[in-house]
PDB file of C-alpha atoms and ligand atoms in Angstrom:
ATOM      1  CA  UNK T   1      -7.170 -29.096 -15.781  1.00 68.00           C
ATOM      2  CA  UNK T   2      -9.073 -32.487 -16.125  1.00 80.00           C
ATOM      3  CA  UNK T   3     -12.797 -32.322 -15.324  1.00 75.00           C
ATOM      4  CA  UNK T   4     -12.182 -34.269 -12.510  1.00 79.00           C
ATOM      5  CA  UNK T   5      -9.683 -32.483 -11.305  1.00 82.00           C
ATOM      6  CA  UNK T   6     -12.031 -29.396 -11.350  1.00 79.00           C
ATOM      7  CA  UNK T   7     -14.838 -31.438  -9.873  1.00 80.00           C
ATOM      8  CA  UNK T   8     -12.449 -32.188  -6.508  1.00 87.00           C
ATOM      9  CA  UNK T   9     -10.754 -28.375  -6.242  1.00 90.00           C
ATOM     10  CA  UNK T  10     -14.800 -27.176  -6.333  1.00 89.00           C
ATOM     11  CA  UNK T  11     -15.682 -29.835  -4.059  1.00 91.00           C
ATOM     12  CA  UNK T  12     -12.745 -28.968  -1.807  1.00 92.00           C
ATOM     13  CA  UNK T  13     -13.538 -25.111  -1.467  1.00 93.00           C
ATOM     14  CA  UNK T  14     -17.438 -25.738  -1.515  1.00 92.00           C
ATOM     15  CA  UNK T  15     -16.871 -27.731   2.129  1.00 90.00           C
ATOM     16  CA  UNK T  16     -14.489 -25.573   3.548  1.00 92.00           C
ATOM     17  CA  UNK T  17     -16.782 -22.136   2.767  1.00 90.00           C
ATOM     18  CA  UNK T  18     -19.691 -24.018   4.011  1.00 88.00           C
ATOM     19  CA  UNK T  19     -17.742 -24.829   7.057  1.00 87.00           C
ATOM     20  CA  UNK T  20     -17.286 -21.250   7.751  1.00 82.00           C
ATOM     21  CA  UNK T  21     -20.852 -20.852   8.346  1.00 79.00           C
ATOM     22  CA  UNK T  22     -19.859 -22.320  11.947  1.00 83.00           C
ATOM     23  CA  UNK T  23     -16.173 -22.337  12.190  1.00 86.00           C
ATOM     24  CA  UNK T  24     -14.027 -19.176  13.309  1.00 85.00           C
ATOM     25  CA  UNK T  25     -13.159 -17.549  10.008  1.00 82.00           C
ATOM     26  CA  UNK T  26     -10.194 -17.040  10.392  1.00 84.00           C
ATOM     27  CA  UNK T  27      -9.259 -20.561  10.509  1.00 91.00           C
ATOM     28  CA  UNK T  28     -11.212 -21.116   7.399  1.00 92.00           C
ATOM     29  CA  UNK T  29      -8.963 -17.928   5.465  1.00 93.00           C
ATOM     30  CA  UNK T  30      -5.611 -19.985   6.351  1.00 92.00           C
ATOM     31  CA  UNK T  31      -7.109 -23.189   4.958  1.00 94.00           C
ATOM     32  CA  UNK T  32      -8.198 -21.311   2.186  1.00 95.00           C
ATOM     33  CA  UNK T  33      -4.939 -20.084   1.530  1.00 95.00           C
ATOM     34  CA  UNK T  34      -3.167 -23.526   1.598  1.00 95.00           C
ATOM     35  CA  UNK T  35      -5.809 -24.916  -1.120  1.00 95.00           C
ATOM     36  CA  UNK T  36      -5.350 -21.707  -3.060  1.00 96.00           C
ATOM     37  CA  UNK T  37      -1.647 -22.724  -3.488  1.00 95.00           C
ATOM     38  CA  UNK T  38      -2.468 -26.397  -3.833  1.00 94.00           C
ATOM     39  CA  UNK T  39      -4.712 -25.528  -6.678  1.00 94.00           C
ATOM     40  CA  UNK T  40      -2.770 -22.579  -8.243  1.00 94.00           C
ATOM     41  CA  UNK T  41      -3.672 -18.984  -8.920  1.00 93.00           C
ATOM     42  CA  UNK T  42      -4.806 -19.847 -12.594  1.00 92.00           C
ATOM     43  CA  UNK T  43      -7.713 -22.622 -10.974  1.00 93.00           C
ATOM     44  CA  UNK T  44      -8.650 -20.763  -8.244  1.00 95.00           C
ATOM     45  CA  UNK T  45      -9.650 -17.581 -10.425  1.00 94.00           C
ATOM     46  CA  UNK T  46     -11.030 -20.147 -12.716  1.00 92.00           C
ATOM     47  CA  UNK T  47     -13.555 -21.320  -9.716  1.00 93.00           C
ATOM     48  CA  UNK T  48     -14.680 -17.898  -8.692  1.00 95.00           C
ATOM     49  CA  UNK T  49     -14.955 -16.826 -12.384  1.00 93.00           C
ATOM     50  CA  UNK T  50     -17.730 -20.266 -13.085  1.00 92.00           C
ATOM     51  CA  UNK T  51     -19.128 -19.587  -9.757  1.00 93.00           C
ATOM     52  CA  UNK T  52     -20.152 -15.933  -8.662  1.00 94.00           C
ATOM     53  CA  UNK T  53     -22.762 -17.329  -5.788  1.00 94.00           C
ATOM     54  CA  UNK T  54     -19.585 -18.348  -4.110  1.00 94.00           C
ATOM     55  CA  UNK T  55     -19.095 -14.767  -3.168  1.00 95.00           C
ATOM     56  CA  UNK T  56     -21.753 -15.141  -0.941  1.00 94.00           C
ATOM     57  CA  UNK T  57     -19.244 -16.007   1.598  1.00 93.00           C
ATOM     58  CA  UNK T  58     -17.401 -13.031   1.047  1.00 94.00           C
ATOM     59  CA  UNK T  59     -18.923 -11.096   3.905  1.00 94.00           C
ATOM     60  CA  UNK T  60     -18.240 -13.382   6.707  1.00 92.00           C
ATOM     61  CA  UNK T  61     -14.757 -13.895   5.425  1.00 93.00           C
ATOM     62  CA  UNK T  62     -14.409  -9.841   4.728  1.00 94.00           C
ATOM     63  CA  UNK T  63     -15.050  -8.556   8.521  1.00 93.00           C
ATOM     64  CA  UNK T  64     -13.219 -11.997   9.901  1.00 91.00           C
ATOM     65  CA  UNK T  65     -10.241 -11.014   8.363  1.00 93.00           C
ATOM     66  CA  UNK T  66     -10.496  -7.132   9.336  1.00 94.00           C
ATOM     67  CA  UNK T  67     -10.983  -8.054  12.819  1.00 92.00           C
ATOM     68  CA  UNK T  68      -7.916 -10.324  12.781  1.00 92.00           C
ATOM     69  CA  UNK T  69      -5.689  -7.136  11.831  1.00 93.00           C
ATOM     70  CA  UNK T  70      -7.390  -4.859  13.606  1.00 95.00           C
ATOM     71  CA  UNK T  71      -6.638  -7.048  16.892  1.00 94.00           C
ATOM     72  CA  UNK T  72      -3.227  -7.548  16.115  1.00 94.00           C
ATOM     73  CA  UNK T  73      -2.798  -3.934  15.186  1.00 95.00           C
ATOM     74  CA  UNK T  74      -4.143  -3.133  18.532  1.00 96.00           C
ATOM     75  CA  UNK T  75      -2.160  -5.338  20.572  1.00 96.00           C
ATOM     76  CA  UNK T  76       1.126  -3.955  18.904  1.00 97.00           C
ATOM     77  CA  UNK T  77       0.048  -0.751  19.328  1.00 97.00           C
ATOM     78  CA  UNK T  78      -0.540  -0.816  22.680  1.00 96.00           C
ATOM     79  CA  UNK T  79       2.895  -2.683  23.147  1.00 96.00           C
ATOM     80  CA  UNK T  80       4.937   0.028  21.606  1.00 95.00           C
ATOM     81  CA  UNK T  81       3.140   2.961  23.504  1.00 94.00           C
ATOM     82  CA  UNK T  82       3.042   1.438  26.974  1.00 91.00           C
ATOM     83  CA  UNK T  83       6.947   0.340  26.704  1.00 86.00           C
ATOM     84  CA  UNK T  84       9.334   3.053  28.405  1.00 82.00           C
ATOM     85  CA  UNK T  85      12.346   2.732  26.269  1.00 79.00           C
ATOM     86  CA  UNK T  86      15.795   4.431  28.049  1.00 80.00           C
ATOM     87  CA  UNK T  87      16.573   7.536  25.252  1.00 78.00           C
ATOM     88  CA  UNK T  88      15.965   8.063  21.644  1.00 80.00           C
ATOM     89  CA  UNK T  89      14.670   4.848  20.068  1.00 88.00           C
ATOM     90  CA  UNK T  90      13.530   3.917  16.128  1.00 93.00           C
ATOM     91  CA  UNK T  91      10.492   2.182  15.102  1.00 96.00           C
ATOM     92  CA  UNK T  92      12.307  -0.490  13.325  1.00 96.00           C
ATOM     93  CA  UNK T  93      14.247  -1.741  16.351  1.00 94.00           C
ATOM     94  CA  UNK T  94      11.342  -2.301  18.329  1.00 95.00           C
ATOM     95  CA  UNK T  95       8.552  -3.211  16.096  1.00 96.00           C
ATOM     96  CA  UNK T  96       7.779  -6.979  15.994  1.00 96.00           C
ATOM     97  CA  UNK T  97       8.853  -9.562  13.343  1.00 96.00           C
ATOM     98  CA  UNK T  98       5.448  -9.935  12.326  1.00 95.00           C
ATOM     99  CA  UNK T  99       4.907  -5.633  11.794  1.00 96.00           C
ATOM    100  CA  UNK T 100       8.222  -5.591  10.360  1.00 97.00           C
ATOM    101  CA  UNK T 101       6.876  -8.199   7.391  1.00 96.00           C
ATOM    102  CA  UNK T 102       4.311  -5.888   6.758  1.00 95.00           C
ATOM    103  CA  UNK T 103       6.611  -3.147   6.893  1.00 97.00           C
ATOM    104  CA  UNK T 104       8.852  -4.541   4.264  1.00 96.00           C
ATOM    105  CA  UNK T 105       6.206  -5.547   2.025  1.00 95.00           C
ATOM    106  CA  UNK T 106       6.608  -2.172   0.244  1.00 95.00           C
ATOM    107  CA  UNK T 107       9.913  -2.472  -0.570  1.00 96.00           C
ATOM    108  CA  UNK T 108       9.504  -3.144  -4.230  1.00 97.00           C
ATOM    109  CA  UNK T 109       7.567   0.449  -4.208  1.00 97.00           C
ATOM    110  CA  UNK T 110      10.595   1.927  -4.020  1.00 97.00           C
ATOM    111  CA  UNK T 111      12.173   0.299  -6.525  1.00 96.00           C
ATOM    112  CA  UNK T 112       9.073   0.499  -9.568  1.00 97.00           C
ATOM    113  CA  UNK T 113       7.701   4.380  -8.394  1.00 98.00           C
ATOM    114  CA  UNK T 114      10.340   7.496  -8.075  1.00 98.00           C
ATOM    115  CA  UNK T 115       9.854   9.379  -4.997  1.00 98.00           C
ATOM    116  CA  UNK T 116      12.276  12.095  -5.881  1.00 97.00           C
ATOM    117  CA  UNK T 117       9.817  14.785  -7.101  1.00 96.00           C
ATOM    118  CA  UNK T 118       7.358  13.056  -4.240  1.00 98.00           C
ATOM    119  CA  UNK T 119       6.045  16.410  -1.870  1.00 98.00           C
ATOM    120  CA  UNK T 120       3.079  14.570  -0.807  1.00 98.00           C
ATOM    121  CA  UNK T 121       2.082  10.718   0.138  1.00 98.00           C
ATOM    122  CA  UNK T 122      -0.958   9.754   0.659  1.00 98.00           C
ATOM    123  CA  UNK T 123      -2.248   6.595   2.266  1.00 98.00           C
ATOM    124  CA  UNK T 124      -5.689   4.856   1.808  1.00 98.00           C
ATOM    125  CA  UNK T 125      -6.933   2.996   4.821  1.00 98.00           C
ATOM    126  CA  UNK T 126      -3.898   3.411   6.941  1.00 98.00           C
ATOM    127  CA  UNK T 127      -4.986   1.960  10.658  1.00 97.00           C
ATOM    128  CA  UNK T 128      -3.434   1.974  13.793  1.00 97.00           C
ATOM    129  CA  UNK T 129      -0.396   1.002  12.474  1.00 97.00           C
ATOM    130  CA  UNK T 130       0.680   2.712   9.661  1.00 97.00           C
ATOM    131  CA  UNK T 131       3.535   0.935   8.891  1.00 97.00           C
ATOM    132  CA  UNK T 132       3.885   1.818   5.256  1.00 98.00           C
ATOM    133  CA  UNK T 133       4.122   4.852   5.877  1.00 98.00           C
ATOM    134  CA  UNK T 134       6.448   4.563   8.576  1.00 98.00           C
ATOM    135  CA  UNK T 135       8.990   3.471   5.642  1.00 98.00           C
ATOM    136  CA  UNK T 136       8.157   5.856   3.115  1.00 98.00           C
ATOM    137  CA  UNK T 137       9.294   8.587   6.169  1.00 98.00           C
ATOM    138  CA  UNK T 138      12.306   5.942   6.719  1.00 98.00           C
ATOM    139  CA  UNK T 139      13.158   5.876   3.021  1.00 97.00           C
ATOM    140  CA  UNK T 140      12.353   9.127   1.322  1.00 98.00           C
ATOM    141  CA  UNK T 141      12.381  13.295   1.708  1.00 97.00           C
ATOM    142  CA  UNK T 142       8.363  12.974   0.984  1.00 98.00           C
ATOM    143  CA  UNK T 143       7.404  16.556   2.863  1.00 98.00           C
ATOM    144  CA  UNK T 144       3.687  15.328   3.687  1.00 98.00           C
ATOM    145  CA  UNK T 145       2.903  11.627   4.723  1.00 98.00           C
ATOM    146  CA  UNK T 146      -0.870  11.235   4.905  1.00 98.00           C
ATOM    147  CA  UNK T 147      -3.042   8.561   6.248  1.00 98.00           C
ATOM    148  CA  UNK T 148      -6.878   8.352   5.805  1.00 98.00           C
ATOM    149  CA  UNK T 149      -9.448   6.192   7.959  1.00 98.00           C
ATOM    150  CA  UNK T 150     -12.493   6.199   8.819  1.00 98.00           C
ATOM    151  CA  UNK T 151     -12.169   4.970  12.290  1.00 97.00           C
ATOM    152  CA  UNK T 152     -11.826   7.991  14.956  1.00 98.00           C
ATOM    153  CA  UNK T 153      -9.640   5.557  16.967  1.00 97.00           C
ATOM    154  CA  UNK T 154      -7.412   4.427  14.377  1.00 98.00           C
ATOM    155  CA  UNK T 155      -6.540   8.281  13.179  1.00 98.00           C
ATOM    156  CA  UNK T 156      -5.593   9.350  16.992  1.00 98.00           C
ATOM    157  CA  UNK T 157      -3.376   5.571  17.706  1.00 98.00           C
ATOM    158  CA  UNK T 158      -1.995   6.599  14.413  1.00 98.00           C
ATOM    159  CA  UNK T 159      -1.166  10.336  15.215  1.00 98.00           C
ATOM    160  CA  UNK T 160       0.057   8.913  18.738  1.00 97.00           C
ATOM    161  CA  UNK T 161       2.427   6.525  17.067  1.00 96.00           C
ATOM    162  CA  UNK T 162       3.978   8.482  14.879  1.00 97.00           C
ATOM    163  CA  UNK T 163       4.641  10.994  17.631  1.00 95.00           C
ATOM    164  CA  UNK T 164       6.055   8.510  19.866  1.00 94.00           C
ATOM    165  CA  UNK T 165       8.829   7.562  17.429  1.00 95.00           C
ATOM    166  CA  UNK T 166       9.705  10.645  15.566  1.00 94.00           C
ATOM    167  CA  UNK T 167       7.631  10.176  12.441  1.00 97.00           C
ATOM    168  CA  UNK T 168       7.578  14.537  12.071  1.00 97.00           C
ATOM    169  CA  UNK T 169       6.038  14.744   8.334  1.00 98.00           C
ATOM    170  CA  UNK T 170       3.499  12.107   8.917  1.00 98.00           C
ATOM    171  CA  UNK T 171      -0.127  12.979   9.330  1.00 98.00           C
ATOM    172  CA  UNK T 172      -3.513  11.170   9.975  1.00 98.00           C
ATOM    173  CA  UNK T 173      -7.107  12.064   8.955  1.00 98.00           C
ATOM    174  CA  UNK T 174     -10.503  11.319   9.586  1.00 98.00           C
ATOM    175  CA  UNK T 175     -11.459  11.049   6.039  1.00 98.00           C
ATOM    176  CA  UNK T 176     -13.368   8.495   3.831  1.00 98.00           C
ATOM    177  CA  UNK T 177     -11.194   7.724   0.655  1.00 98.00           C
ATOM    178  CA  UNK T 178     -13.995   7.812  -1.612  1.00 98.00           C
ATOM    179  CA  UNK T 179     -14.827  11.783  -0.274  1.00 98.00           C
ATOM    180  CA  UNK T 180     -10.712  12.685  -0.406  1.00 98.00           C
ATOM    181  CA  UNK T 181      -9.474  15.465  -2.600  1.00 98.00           C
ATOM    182  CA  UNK T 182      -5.888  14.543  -4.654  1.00 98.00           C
ATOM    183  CA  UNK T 183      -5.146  17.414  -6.190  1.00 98.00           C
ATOM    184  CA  UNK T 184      -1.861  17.665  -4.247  1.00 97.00           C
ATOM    185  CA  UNK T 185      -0.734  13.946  -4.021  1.00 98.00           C
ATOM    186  CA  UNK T 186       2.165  12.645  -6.163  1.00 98.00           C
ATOM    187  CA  UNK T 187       1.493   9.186  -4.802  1.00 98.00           C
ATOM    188  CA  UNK T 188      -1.012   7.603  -3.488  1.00 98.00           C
ATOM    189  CA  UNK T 189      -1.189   3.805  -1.894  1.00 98.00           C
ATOM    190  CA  UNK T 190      -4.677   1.768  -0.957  1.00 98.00           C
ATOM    191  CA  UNK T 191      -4.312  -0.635   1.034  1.00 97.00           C
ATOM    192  CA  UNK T 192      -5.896  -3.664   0.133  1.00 96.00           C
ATOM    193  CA  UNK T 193      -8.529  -3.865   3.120  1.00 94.00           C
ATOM    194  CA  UNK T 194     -10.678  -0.937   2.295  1.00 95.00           C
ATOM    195  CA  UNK T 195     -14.163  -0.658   1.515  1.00 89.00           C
ATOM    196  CA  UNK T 196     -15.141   0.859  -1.895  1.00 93.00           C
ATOM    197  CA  UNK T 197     -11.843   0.514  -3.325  1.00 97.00           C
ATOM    198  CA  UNK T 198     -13.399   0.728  -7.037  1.00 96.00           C
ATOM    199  CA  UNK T 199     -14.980   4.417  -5.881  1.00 97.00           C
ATOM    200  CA  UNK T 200     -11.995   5.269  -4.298  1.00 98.00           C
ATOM    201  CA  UNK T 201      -9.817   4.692  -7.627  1.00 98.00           C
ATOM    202  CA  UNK T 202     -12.489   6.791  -9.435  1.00 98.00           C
ATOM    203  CA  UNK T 203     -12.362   9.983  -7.030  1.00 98.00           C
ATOM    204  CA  UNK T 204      -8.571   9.687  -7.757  1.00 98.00           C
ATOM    205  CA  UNK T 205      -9.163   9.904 -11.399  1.00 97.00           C
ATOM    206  CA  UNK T 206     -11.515  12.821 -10.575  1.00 97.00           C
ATOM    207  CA  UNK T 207      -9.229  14.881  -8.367  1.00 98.00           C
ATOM    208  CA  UNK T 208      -5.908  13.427  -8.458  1.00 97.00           C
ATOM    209  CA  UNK T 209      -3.205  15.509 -10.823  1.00 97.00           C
ATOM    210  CA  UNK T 210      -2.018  14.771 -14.273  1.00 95.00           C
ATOM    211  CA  UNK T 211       1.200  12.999 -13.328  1.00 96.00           C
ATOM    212  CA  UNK T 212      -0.668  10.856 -10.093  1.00 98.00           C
ATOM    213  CA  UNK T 213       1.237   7.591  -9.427  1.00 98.00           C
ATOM    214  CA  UNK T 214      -1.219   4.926  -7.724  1.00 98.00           C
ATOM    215  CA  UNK T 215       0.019   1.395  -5.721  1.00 98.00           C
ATOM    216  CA  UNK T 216      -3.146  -0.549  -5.355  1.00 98.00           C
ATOM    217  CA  UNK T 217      -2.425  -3.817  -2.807  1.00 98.00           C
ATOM    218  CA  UNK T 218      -4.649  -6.232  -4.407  1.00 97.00           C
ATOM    219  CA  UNK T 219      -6.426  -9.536  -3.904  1.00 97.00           C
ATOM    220  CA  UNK T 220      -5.797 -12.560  -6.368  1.00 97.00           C
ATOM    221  CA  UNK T 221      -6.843 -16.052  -6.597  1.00 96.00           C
ATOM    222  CA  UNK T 222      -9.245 -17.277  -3.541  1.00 97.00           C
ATOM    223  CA  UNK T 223      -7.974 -13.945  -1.568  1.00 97.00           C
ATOM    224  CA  UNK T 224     -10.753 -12.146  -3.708  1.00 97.00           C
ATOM    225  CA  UNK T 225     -12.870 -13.764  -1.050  1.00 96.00           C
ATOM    226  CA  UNK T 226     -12.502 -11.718   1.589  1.00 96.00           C
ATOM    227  CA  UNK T 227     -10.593  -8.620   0.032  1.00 96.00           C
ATOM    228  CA  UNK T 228     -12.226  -5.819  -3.037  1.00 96.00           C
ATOM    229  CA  UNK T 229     -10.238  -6.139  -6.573  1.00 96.00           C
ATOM    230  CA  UNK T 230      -9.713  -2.950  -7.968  1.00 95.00           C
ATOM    231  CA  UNK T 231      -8.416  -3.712 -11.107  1.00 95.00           C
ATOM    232  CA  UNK T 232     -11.896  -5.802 -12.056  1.00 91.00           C
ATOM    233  CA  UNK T 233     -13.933  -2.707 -12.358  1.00 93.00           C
ATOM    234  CA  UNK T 234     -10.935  -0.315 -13.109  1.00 96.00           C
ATOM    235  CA  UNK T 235     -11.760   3.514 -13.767  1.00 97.00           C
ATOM    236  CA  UNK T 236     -11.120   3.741 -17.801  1.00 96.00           C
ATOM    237  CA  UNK T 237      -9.305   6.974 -17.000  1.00 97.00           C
ATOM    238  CA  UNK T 238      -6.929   5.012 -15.241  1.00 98.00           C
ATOM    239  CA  UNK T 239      -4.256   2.618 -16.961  1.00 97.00           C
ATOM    240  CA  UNK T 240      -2.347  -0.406 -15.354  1.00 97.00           C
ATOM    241  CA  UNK T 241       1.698   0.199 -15.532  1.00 96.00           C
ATOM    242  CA  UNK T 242       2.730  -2.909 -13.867  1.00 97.00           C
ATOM    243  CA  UNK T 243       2.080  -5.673 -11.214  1.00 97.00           C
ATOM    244  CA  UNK T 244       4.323  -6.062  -7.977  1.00 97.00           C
ATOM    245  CA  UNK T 245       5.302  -9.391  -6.724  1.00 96.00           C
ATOM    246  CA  UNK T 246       3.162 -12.925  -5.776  1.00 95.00           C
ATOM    247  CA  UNK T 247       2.867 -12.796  -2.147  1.00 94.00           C
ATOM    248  CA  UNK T 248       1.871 -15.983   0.418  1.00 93.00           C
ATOM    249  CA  UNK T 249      -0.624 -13.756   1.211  1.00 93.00           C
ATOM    250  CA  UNK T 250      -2.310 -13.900  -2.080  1.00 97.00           C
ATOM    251  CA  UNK T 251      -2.006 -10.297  -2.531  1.00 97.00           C
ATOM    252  CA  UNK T 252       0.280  -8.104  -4.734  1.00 97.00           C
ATOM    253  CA  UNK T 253       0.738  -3.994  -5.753  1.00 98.00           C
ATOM    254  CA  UNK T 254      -0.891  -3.141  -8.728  1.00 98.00           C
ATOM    255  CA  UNK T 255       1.136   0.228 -10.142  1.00 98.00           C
ATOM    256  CA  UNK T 256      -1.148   2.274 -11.779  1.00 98.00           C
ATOM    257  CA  UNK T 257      -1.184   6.289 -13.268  1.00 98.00           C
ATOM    258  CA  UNK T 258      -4.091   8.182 -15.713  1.00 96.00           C
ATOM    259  CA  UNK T 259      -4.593   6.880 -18.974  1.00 92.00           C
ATOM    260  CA  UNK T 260      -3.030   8.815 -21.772  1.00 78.00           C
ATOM    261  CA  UNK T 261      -5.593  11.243 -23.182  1.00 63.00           C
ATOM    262  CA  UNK T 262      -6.122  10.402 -26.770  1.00 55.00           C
ATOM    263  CA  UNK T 263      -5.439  14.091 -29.370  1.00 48.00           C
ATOM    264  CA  UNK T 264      -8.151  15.158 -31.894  1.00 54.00           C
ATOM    265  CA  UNK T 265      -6.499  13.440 -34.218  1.00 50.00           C
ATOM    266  CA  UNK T 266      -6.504   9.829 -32.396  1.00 47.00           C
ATOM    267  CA  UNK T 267      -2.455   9.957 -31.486  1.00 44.00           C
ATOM    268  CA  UNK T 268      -2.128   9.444 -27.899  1.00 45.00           C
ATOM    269  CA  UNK T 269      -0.623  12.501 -26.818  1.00 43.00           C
TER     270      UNK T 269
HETATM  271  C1  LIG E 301      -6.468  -2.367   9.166  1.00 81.57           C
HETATM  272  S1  LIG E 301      -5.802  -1.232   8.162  1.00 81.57           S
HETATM  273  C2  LIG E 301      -4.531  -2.000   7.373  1.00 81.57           C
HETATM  274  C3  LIG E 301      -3.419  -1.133   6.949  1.00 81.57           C
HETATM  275  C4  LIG E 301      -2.091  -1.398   7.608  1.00 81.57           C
HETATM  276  N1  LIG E 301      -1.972  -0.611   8.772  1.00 81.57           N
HETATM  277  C5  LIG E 301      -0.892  -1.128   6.695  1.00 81.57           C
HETATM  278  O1  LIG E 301      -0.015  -0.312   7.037  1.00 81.57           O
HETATM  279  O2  LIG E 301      -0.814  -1.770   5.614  1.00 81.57           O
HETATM  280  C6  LIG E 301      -7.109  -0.957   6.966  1.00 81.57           C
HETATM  281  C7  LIG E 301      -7.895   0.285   7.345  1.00 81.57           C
HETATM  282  O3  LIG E 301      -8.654   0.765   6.231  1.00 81.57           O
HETATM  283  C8  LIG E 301      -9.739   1.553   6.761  1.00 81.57           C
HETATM  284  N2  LIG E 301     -10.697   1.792   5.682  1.00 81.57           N
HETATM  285  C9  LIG E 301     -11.567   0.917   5.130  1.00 81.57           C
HETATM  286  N3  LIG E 301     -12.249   1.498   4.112  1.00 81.57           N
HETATM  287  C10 LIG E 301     -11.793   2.786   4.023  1.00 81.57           C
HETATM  288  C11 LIG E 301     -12.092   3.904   3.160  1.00 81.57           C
HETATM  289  N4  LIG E 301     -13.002   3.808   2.173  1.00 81.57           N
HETATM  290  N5  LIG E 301     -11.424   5.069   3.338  1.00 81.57           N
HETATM  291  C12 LIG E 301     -10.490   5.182   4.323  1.00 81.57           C
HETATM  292  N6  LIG E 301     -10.147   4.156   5.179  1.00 81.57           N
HETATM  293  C13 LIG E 301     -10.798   2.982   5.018  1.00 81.57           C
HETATM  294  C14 LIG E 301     -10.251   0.696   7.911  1.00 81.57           C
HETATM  295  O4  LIG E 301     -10.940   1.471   8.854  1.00 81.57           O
HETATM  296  C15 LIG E 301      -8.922   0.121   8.485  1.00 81.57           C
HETATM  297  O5  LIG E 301      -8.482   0.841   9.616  1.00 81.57           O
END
């Protein structure tokens, strides 16, 4: 990248994070996207990586973005419960295109982590909507399906949800991810919204078992703006298996399980 080239993508994203200051934020994240992929991944973590005060933004950006879901997952939510549907009716066939994206955003899980041996599920951060774990009940025989929030409203829409369409082995609790005990969860998925998603890795090191298989949906290039990377202050106890596919979103699964414990004698057992 020519200087000058770096001098115009810094000059680019330096206006259009100032303008956020009084702009809706939103608007600013979906510019931000379309100069992320005009500059490419590789520049755009090159930016953020010379310039750390640009994080300064980050907070604005952080609870603009959260609202955005948060309204849209209410507005579905609300949809689904008030319709009366004639008979028996799946989630699927009556979710909206823009649900059923996120929906099928996990489809690759499937495909990198085996849910065969899988008795328990659990979710970080699910929300209202829980639509990931919606399709691990589609997709799998996974006894327990659980999703943690901290929102009291979130955990009962969630609850109500998954009643309304059948969801039987899926469960919601009022529980901070950083405070959760793993000792029963095969695998575990945090979404990529949550707060403390570095502590939250950790307490799965601390309590998760020996054979724990972790999804982590993370932030790259300008998306570490408004969403926590993981992976940048990873829990050493922890080792990366794989990455998940580029998304427009600027987001992508990070497949993680516990780091090998070196023997006495320095093999890795
Ligand atoms: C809006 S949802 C998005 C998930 C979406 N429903 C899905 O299926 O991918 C993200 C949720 O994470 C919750 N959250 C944030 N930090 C958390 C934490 N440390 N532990 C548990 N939940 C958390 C928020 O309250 C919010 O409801």
């Amino acid at each position: 990248m020519s200087l000058n080239e770096a001098k115009n993508w810094t000059g680019a994203l330096g206006v259009l994070l100032e303008s956020s200051q009084d702009r809706d934020p939103a608007e600013v994240i979906r510019e931000l996207c379309d100069l992320a992929h005009a500059m490419g991944d590789e520049t755009a973590e090159a930016l953020l990586d010379a310039d750390p005060t640009l994080y300064r933004h980050m907070p604005a950006l952080t609870r603009a973005f959260y609202e955005r879901v948060v309204r849209k997952e209410m507005a579905e939510t609300e949809r689904l419960l008030r319709h009366v549907w004639v008979g028996p009716v799946s989630f699927v066939d009556v979710a909206s295109a823009a649900v059923m994206r996120t929906y099928n955003r996990v489809r690759e899980m499937f495909e990198r982590v085996d849910f065969r041996a899988c008795r328990r599920f659990v979710m970080v951060g699910c929300g209202r909507l829980p639509v990931t774990m919606f399709h691990v009940h589609d997709r799998t025989e996974t006894s327990e399906i659980i999703g943690l929030d901290i929102v009291p409203d979130a955990i009962e829409t969630a609850r109500e949800i998954a009643a309304r369409f059948g969801y039987a082995r899926i469960g919601a609790e009022l529980c901070d991810g950083q405070a959760h005990d793993y000792g029963q969860a095969q695998i575990i998925f945090i979404t990529n919204m949550i707060a403390s998603k570095a502590a939250v890795l950790s307490r799965i090191a601390e309590t998760g078992p020996p054979d724990v298989r972790i999804i982590v949906r993370e932030p790259y290039s300008l998306r570490r703006l408004w969403s926590e990377s993981g992976e940048r202050s990873l829990d050493p106890r922890l080792e990366i298996i794989g990455w998940g596919s580029a998304h427009p979103t600027l987001s992508r699964d990070l497949y993680l399980k516990r780091r090998s414990e070196p023997t006495s004698g320095g093999q890795v057992r």
